[in-house]
């Protein structure tokens, strides 16, 4: 067999094999079109715990003002029973326990420029004391109006018209800027879409 005939035969065999692959459909199938479906629930452990137990109802959401000097709601209001126990949502140190504009306030420094404040709360710890996650820092004070308040509505969150009933105001600051406290206790991650293969 000459070299030319061997080359012709090899070319013919290759062509026949390629044709057979096309006819039998051996080429890989096209990927199915993807449809978005919600990802299955995944375990989520929030970095902080709620300052109240059981998990409270949020009466008023965080409302960041457009500018620091404009009105807004720099925290969340949580429904609470009168004289309820208020706990630190994370480990830290009490850096303030006193009165601010007729309201008793407790502030905990969690480190890294993160502080959380609670009002109207009467502290059970002194300034400078370390606290653990879930440790009691005070009790709700619904009688704060009596501490020097002279005008209607000047009392505490629990006793004034700020809330229709007793509530705890919880604020969180990061490097001096107010942020939404719910970011630390609820799953705020965006929904993830997974591909759904067709039949």
Short mmCIF file of C-alpha atoms in Angstrom, two decimals:
data_model
loop_
_atom_site.label_atom_id
_atom_site.label_comp_id
_atom_site.label_asym_id
_atom_site.label_seq_id
_atom_site.Cartn_x
_atom_site.Cartn_y
_atom_site.Cartn_z
CA UNK A 1 0.00 0.00 0.00
CA UNK A 2 1.43 3.34 -1.04
CA UNK A 3 1.82 6.29 1.27
CA UNK A 4 -0.85 8.16 -0.70
CA UNK A 5 -3.41 5.40 -0.30
CA UNK A 6 -2.69 5.13 3.43
CA UNK A 7 -3.27 8.87 3.82
CA UNK A 8 -6.51 8.66 1.83
CA UNK A 9 -7.72 5.74 3.96
CA UNK A 10 -6.92 7.55 7.26
CA UNK A 11 -8.78 10.63 6.08
CA UNK A 12 -11.80 8.51 5.11
CA UNK A 13 -11.88 6.74 8.50
CA UNK A 14 -11.72 10.07 10.38
CA UNK A 15 -14.57 11.47 8.29
CA UNK A 16 -16.74 8.39 8.93
CA UNK A 17 -16.13 8.60 12.70
CA UNK A 18 -17.08 12.28 12.79
CA UNK A 19 -20.27 11.55 10.85
CA UNK A 20 -21.17 8.73 13.25
CA UNK A 21 -20.78 11.03 16.25
CA UNK A 22 -23.13 13.59 14.76
CA UNK A 23 -25.74 10.99 13.80
CA UNK A 24 -25.76 9.20 17.17
CA UNK A 25 -25.92 12.49 19.11
CA UNK A 26 -22.78 11.78 21.10
CA UNK A 27 -21.92 15.46 21.31
CA UNK A 28 -22.61 16.96 24.75
CA UNK A 29 -26.15 18.34 25.17
CA UNK A 30 -26.74 22.05 25.50
CA UNK A 31 -27.06 23.18 29.12
CA UNK A 32 -30.67 23.68 30.21
CA UNK A 33 -32.00 27.17 30.67
CA UNK A 34 -31.71 28.30 34.27
CA UNK A 35 -34.64 29.56 36.29
CA UNK A 36 -34.25 31.35 39.60
CA UNK A 37 -35.55 29.69 42.73
CA UNK A 38 -35.01 30.64 46.33
CA UNK A 39 -32.11 28.87 47.98
CA UNK A 40 -32.99 26.47 50.78
CA UNK A 41 -32.78 27.88 54.27
CA UNK A 42 -29.29 27.89 55.70
CA UNK A 43 -28.28 28.05 59.32
CA UNK A 44 -27.59 31.62 60.37
CA UNK A 45 -26.09 32.68 63.65
CA UNK A 46 -26.49 36.42 64.25
CA UNK A 47 -23.46 38.08 65.82
CA UNK A 48 -25.50 39.47 68.74
CA UNK A 49 -28.42 38.37 70.86
CA UNK A 50 -31.59 40.39 71.46
CA UNK A 51 -31.48 42.68 74.52
CA UNK A 52 -34.88 41.32 75.57
CA UNK A 53 -36.13 37.78 76.06
CA UNK A 54 -38.18 36.37 74.45
CA UNK A 55 -37.58 37.96 71.04
CA UNK A 56 -39.56 41.22 71.15
CA UNK A 57 -41.90 42.82 68.64
CA UNK A 58 -40.36 45.79 66.83
CA UNK A 59 -42.74 48.72 67.29
CA UNK A 60 -40.77 51.25 65.27
CA UNK A 61 -38.01 50.64 62.75
CA UNK A 62 -34.68 52.41 62.31
CA UNK A 63 -34.95 55.49 60.08
CA UNK A 64 -31.60 56.99 59.20
CA UNK A 65 -31.80 60.78 58.71
CA UNK A 66 -30.44 62.13 55.44
CA UNK A 67 -28.16 64.43 57.41
CA UNK A 68 -26.97 64.08 61.02
CA UNK A 69 -28.89 67.18 62.09
CA UNK A 70 -32.21 66.19 60.45
CA UNK A 71 -35.02 64.28 62.20
CA UNK A 72 -35.11 60.52 62.00
CA UNK A 73 -35.25 57.49 64.26
CA UNK A 74 -31.75 56.54 65.32
CA UNK A 75 -32.57 53.11 66.64
CA UNK A 76 -35.48 50.72 67.07
CA UNK A 77 -38.30 50.61 69.60
CA UNK A 78 -39.02 47.19 71.08
CA UNK A 79 -42.23 46.16 72.84
CA UNK A 80 -41.53 45.25 76.43
CA UNK A 81 -43.27 44.59 79.72
CA UNK A 82 -42.88 47.21 82.43
CA UNK A 83 -39.79 46.73 84.60
CA UNK A 84 -38.50 44.11 82.15
CA UNK A 85 -34.92 42.91 82.36
CA UNK A 86 -32.61 44.45 79.74
CA UNK A 87 -29.52 42.48 78.69
CA UNK A 88 -26.34 43.34 76.86
CA UNK A 89 -26.61 41.99 73.28
CA UNK A 90 -22.87 41.30 73.16
CA UNK A 91 -19.82 41.33 75.39
CA UNK A 92 -18.41 44.73 76.26
CA UNK A 93 -18.02 47.31 79.00
CA UNK A 94 -20.49 49.78 80.49
CA UNK A 95 -19.27 53.26 79.56
CA UNK A 96 -22.32 55.27 80.63
CA UNK A 97 -25.09 54.75 83.17
CA UNK A 98 -27.01 57.90 83.98
CA UNK A 99 -29.58 60.46 82.91
CA UNK A 100 -29.86 62.14 79.51
CA UNK A 101 -32.69 64.68 79.02
CA UNK A 102 -34.95 63.18 81.70
CA UNK A 103 -34.30 59.59 80.60
CA UNK A 104 -32.06 56.97 82.22
CA UNK A 105 -29.62 55.59 79.65
CA UNK A 106 -27.13 52.72 79.66
CA UNK A 107 -24.39 52.54 77.01
CA UNK A 108 -22.16 49.54 76.39
CA UNK A 109 -18.90 49.71 74.43
CA UNK A 110 -18.44 46.48 72.45
CA UNK A 111 -15.02 47.41 71.09
CA UNK A 112 -13.97 48.36 67.59
CA UNK A 113 -15.89 51.63 67.75
CA UNK A 114 -19.25 49.89 68.29
CA UNK A 115 -21.54 51.13 71.07
CA UNK A 116 -25.12 50.24 71.95
CA UNK A 117 -27.41 52.41 74.08
CA UNK A 118 -30.68 51.61 75.83
CA UNK A 119 -33.38 53.86 77.25
CA UNK A 120 -35.24 54.25 79.51
CA UNK A 121 -33.14 51.79 81.49
CA UNK A 122 -32.05 51.94 85.11
CA UNK A 123 -28.60 50.35 85.32
CA UNK A 124 -27.79 47.47 87.63
CA UNK A 125 -24.07 47.82 86.83
CA UNK A 126 -21.62 50.64 87.34
CA UNK A 127 -19.65 52.47 84.71
CA UNK A 128 -16.50 50.57 83.81
CA UNK A 129 -17.88 47.11 84.58
CA UNK A 130 -17.38 44.39 81.97
CA UNK A 131 -20.44 42.55 80.69
CA UNK A 132 -20.97 39.30 78.84
CA UNK A 133 -23.38 38.54 76.03
CA UNK A 134 -26.83 38.18 77.59
CA UNK A 135 -25.84 39.60 80.98
CA UNK A 136 -28.36 41.93 82.60
CA UNK A 137 -27.38 45.60 82.43
CA UNK A 138 -30.59 47.13 83.79
CA UNK A 139 -34.37 47.20 83.97
CA UNK A 140 -36.90 49.20 82.00
CA UNK A 141 -37.80 52.40 83.85
CA UNK A 142 -41.36 53.51 83.09
CA UNK A 143 -41.26 56.14 85.83
CA UNK A 144 -38.54 58.22 84.20
CA UNK A 145 -40.94 61.11 83.59
CA UNK A 146 -40.72 62.02 87.28
CA UNK A 147 -36.99 62.76 87.06
CA UNK A 148 -37.16 66.49 86.38
CA UNK A 149 -39.47 66.35 83.36
CA UNK A 150 -41.54 69.51 83.13
CA UNK A 151 -43.36 69.21 79.80
CA UNK A 152 -45.69 66.62 78.26
CA UNK A 153 -43.82 64.02 76.26
CA UNK A 154 -40.53 64.85 77.92
CA UNK A 155 -40.44 61.62 79.81
CA UNK A 156 -39.02 58.25 78.89
CA UNK A 157 -39.72 56.09 75.88
CA UNK A 158 -41.71 53.87 78.17
CA UNK A 159 -43.78 56.60 79.80
CA UNK A 160 -44.13 59.25 77.10
CA UNK A 161 -46.10 59.41 73.88
CA UNK A 162 -43.09 58.12 71.94
CA UNK A 163 -44.60 54.62 72.11
CA UNK A 164 -48.26 53.68 72.49
CA UNK A 165 -47.19 51.35 75.31
CA UNK A 166 -44.03 50.45 77.21
CA UNK A 167 -41.04 50.11 74.92
CA UNK A 168 -37.27 49.94 74.94
CA UNK A 169 -35.34 52.22 72.60
CA UNK A 170 -32.16 50.55 71.35
CA UNK A 171 -29.55 52.45 69.36
CA UNK A 172 -26.23 51.30 67.89
CA UNK A 173 -23.36 53.52 66.77
CA UNK A 174 -20.33 52.53 64.73
CA UNK A 175 -17.53 55.11 64.85
CA UNK A 176 -20.08 57.69 65.95
CA UNK A 177 -22.61 56.98 63.18
CA UNK A 178 -25.97 55.41 63.97
CA UNK A 179 -26.72 52.11 62.23
CA UNK A 180 -29.67 49.73 62.26
CA UNK A 181 -29.49 47.51 65.39
CA UNK A 182 -31.47 44.81 63.61
CA UNK A 183 -28.43 44.18 61.40
CA UNK A 184 -26.87 42.48 64.43
CA UNK A 185 -29.74 40.21 65.46
CA UNK A 186 -31.58 39.23 62.27
CA UNK A 187 -30.61 37.60 58.99
CA UNK A 188 -30.22 40.56 56.61
CA UNK A 189 -28.38 38.63 53.92
CA UNK A 190 -29.77 38.96 50.37
CA UNK A 191 -31.73 36.02 48.95
CA UNK A 192 -29.64 33.62 46.87
CA UNK A 193 -31.03 32.22 43.62
CA UNK A 194 -30.02 28.72 42.56
CA UNK A 195 -30.40 27.23 39.05
CA UNK A 196 -33.40 24.95 38.49
CA UNK A 197 -32.91 22.27 35.85
CA UNK A 198 -35.82 21.52 33.56
CA UNK A 199 -37.36 18.04 33.10
#
